[in-house]
XYZ file of C-alpha atoms in Angstrom:
316
model
C 6.197 -25.415 20.269
C 9.797 -25.473 18.966
C 8.789 -27.679 16.042
C 5.846 -25.420 15.219
C 8.112 -22.352 15.405
C 10.667 -23.938 13.079
C 7.957 -24.857 10.564
C 6.457 -21.372 10.513
C 9.833 -19.661 10.170
C 10.794 -22.037 7.362
C 7.558 -21.189 5.547
C 8.243 -17.477 6.013
C 11.761 -17.775 4.570
C 10.443 -19.721 1.558
C 7.778 -17.079 0.878
C 10.361 -14.284 1.153
C 12.612 -16.068 -1.340
C 9.708 -16.439 -3.779
C 8.779 -12.746 -3.350
C 12.353 -11.603 -3.935
C 12.694 -13.876 -6.974
C 9.480 -12.598 -8.577
C 10.422 -8.995 -7.809
C 13.905 -9.518 -9.228
C 12.549 -10.960 -12.473
C 9.939 -8.217 -12.799
C 12.475 -5.447 -12.230
C 15.381 -6.520 -14.345
C 13.864 -8.595 -17.138
C 11.095 -6.221 -18.258
C 13.035 -3.067 -18.999
C 16.002 -1.223 -17.571
C 15.037 0.550 -14.301
C 18.223 2.645 -14.324
C 18.091 4.130 -17.793
C 16.297 7.449 -17.300
C 15.744 10.077 -14.638
C 12.291 11.066 -13.294
C 11.957 13.678 -16.064
C 12.702 10.964 -18.673
C 16.177 12.278 -19.450
C 18.957 9.803 -20.010
C 21.189 9.173 -17.019
C 24.909 9.697 -17.581
C 26.572 6.463 -18.756
C 28.814 6.345 -15.676
C 25.761 6.582 -13.383
C 23.997 3.809 -15.283
C 27.099 1.640 -15.047
C 27.439 2.290 -11.305
C 23.826 1.263 -10.665
C 24.110 -1.825 -12.854
C 27.277 -2.921 -11.064
C 25.664 -2.422 -7.668
C 22.674 -4.536 -8.671
C 24.750 -6.963 -10.748
C 22.657 -6.574 -13.901
C 25.682 -7.318 -16.091
C 26.076 -10.829 -14.637
C 24.329 -14.201 -15.236
C 20.896 -14.773 -13.694
C 21.978 -16.802 -10.631
C 24.848 -14.470 -9.771
C 22.554 -11.489 -10.300
C 19.923 -12.914 -7.957
C 22.501 -13.716 -5.247
C 23.832 -10.156 -5.465
C 20.241 -8.949 -5.218
C 19.761 -10.958 -1.989
C 23.072 -9.730 -0.605
C 22.090 -6.122 -1.290
C 18.728 -6.728 0.362
C 20.220 -8.026 3.611
C 22.975 -5.400 3.707
C 20.671 -2.476 2.932
C 22.256 -1.666 -0.447
C 19.230 -0.480 -2.417
C 20.995 1.914 -4.748
C 21.019 5.713 -4.871
C 18.017 8.018 -4.778
C 17.566 9.834 -8.095
C 16.403 13.071 -6.459
C 18.829 13.737 -3.591
C 21.620 11.336 -4.583
C 21.410 9.787 -1.113
C 21.484 6.042 -0.366
C 17.956 4.665 -0.551
C 18.481 2.709 2.676
C 19.238 5.971 4.463
C 16.008 7.570 3.211
C 13.886 4.598 4.315
C 15.663 4.343 7.677
C 14.739 7.984 8.315
C 10.983 7.554 7.718
C 10.447 3.913 8.805
C 10.293 4.724 12.567
C 7.569 7.301 11.831
C 5.393 4.736 10.053
C 6.133 2.121 12.726
C 5.004 4.535 15.430
C 1.858 5.394 13.473
C 1.031 1.711 12.915
C 1.581 0.691 16.534
C -0.408 3.618 17.924
C -3.310 3.003 15.513
C -3.413 -0.707 16.375
C -3.260 -0.013 20.121
C -6.197 2.382 19.840
C -8.277 0.019 17.702
C -7.543 -3.049 19.841
C -8.197 -1.316 23.143
C -11.500 0.225 22.101
C -12.595 -2.559 19.736
C -11.941 -5.476 22.107
C -13.648 -3.690 24.987
C -16.681 -2.734 22.875
C -17.011 -6.210 21.364
C -16.719 -7.945 24.726
C -19.326 -5.666 26.330
C -21.732 -6.266 23.442
C -21.268 -10.047 23.734
C -21.705 -10.128 27.498
C -24.947 -8.083 27.225
C -26.549 -9.421 24.013
C -29.896 -7.960 23.020
C -29.577 -4.953 25.341
C -29.528 -1.264 24.456
C -25.736 -1.271 24.865
C -25.426 -4.093 22.318
C -27.691 -2.224 19.884
C -25.684 1.012 20.184
C -22.347 -0.754 19.679
C -23.660 -2.788 16.735
C -25.193 0.250 15.015
C -22.057 2.341 15.544
C -19.712 -0.334 14.211
C -21.835 -0.957 11.110
C -21.861 2.783 10.394
C -18.092 3.051 10.781
C -17.534 0.070 8.490
C -19.360 1.948 5.722
C -16.964 4.916 5.878
C -13.997 4.829 3.452
C -10.702 5.696 5.107
C -9.906 8.491 2.662
C -13.260 10.171 3.395
C -12.594 10.071 7.155
C -9.080 11.420 6.568
C -10.305 14.305 4.388
C -13.029 15.275 6.862
C -10.625 15.125 9.810
C -8.043 17.208 7.974
C -10.634 19.799 7.012
C -12.413 20.012 10.364
C -9.860 19.046 13.016
C -6.452 20.230 11.800
C -5.527 23.349 13.742
C -8.387 22.742 16.221
C -8.019 24.683 19.461
C -9.683 23.975 22.782
C -9.427 26.540 25.609
C -6.577 28.194 23.744
C -4.606 24.949 23.309
C -3.988 23.612 19.811
C -4.995 19.935 19.915
C -3.930 19.033 16.365
C -1.389 20.905 14.228
C -2.636 22.955 11.301
C -2.165 21.502 7.807
C -0.194 22.194 5.755
C 2.567 22.800 8.290
C 3.980 26.297 8.410
C 7.559 26.509 7.152
C 10.106 26.134 9.937
C 7.541 25.034 12.555
C 8.639 21.954 14.505
C 5.576 19.903 15.507
C 6.009 17.387 18.371
C 5.713 13.800 17.142
C 2.741 12.825 19.311
C 0.652 15.781 18.156
C 1.567 15.122 14.538
C 0.803 11.385 14.660
C -2.357 11.477 16.768
C -4.842 12.536 14.074
C -3.565 10.079 11.412
C -3.559 7.300 14.032
C -7.140 8.034 15.069
C -8.164 8.075 11.408
C -6.614 4.660 10.754
C -7.969 3.237 14.002
C -11.531 4.487 13.601
C -12.597 2.120 10.839
C -10.505 -0.719 12.275
C -12.206 -0.331 15.665
C -15.504 -1.301 14.057
C -14.009 -4.403 12.454
C -12.300 -5.489 15.692
C -15.476 -4.928 17.725
C -17.605 -6.983 15.319
C -15.023 -9.764 15.237
C -14.636 -9.779 19.024
C -18.394 -9.840 19.598
C -18.925 -12.818 17.266
C -15.963 -14.725 18.691
C -16.977 -13.972 22.268
C -20.549 -15.195 21.722
C -19.214 -18.520 20.407
C -16.808 -18.933 23.320
C -19.367 -18.014 26.001
C -21.604 -20.842 24.768
C -18.781 -23.426 24.868
C -18.982 -26.471 27.128
C -15.798 -25.703 29.039
C -17.254 -22.378 30.195
C -20.362 -24.146 31.460
C -18.033 -26.450 33.376
C -16.181 -23.462 34.829
C -19.441 -21.929 35.995
C -20.531 -25.278 37.478
C -17.323 -25.335 39.525
C -18.443 -22.119 41.191
C -16.145 -19.641 39.458
C -17.417 -16.082 39.379
C -18.846 -14.808 36.083
C -16.151 -12.148 35.940
C -13.383 -14.745 36.178
C -15.113 -16.994 33.648
C -15.382 -14.158 31.121
C -11.987 -12.523 31.634
C -9.730 -15.510 32.253
C -11.345 -18.272 30.217
C -13.593 -16.522 27.698
C -11.539 -13.595 26.440
C -8.292 -15.553 26.138
C -9.769 -17.806 23.450
C -12.093 -15.228 21.933
C -9.240 -12.808 21.280
C -7.286 -15.190 19.001
C -9.022 -14.013 15.753
C -8.398 -10.427 16.846
C -4.687 -11.164 17.323
C -4.547 -12.598 13.793
C -6.231 -9.483 12.430
C -3.880 -7.200 14.385
C -0.841 -8.873 12.869
C -2.184 -8.497 9.344
C -3.152 -4.877 10.007
C 0.294 -3.993 11.384
C 1.897 -5.656 8.378
C -0.197 -3.593 5.998
C 0.430 -0.376 7.910
C 4.162 -1.002 8.155
C 4.209 -1.102 4.373
C 2.934 2.431 4.574
C -0.524 3.825 5.268
C -0.297 5.461 1.871
C -3.609 7.333 1.757
C -3.595 8.622 5.319
C 0.076 9.624 5.332
C -0.365 11.487 2.065
C -3.503 13.359 3.129
C -1.979 14.397 6.460
C 1.473 15.005 4.926
C 2.913 12.674 7.534
C 6.592 11.964 6.942
C 6.346 8.176 6.728
C 7.046 5.332 4.330
C 3.689 5.719 2.552
C 4.226 9.425 1.897
C 7.753 8.723 0.630
C 6.400 5.971 -1.644
C 3.803 8.282 -3.233
C 6.354 11.036 -3.806
C 8.825 8.566 -5.323
C 6.135 7.025 -7.509
C 5.091 10.474 -8.743
C 8.712 11.375 -9.525
C 9.479 7.953 -11.100
C 12.179 7.508 -8.462
C 12.565 3.799 -9.201
C 15.186 2.718 -6.625
C 13.050 4.067 -3.761
C 9.839 2.509 -5.126
C 11.592 -0.844 -5.538
C 13.004 -0.852 -2.006
C 9.760 0.188 -0.277
C 7.649 -2.352 -2.165
C 10.049 -5.197 -1.379
C 10.613 -4.318 2.276
C 6.866 -3.906 2.792
C 6.240 -7.406 1.446
C 8.956 -8.915 3.666
C 7.648 -7.144 6.772
C 4.144 -8.424 6.011
C 5.362 -12.045 5.706
C 7.365 -11.878 8.939
C 4.478 -10.374 10.889
C 2.122 -13.107 9.675
C 4.619 -15.689 10.975
C 4.764 -13.851 14.311
C 0.968 -13.840 14.534
C 0.907 -17.609 13.943
C 3.345 -18.106 16.828
C 1.320 -15.901 19.178
C -1.885 -17.737 18.244
C -0.210 -21.080 18.890
C 0.875 -19.843 22.307
C -2.644 -18.717 23.193
C -4.284 -21.916 21.877
C -2.085 -25.069 22.052
C -4.482 -26.880 19.689
C -3.121 -24.805 16.802
C 0.331 -26.371 17.196
C -0.882 -29.800 16.120
C -2.695 -28.601 12.956
């Protein structure tokens, strides 16, 4: 397991270096990213010089790239054009919001999706299997932005027995909305379509595992069907779902751009769209790069978890 871990981490570091190198070349060799403001006015010469010194654009390629890596690992991403605040400070403020949204959405989709897929696989051909299959296929046909728009229109500000379940959008000025109430509707929106994918994946994987020889052997030894399914079947059937969860978290950590924008959720995706609209280049650069690095690291983590669940993966 230690050798497998070292190999996967080495691969992740190599991919991160390639990503940073390509990003560095694209940013600083195809135009000057620090020449103009969002309204296309020239930045003051002293501001341009300060940004170039911080990113080392006046130095040779190798020295420039090493400075770029040093800035990356120390959080020196430059200064925001709009508020003149450090970019790292802006991202640090919104990153926990997106992380909470991603984790909550994945927990909802995994809990419901795994349970639905396992029930459909254990009772194939029944009415329950037909209902779950029909529902998941329908959900897979729904674009995320359509679900988000419908939920915002119909559910924002919804009250039940005098209690407001979801906050009204747009938020009233000066109103402080508790985090859980604010994040719940975007999380459900993200999870809804993913639930269908997880359920379909879990059902297919579970059907393959339930027909495996080692489960027949377990039944022949006299183990109860419940123990066979829960302890031996689901442990192996859930491996593809774990892989999907890691990829989904990686994508969401980069910012659920559409959902955060529609629900005006103060996360990385919403900040990215605002910065892109305002041509706020330092913020766009930092979010794009950090999103790619987070995605690579989460894929490596998923590989390690899969290897732990199935020792056969370690020898591949």
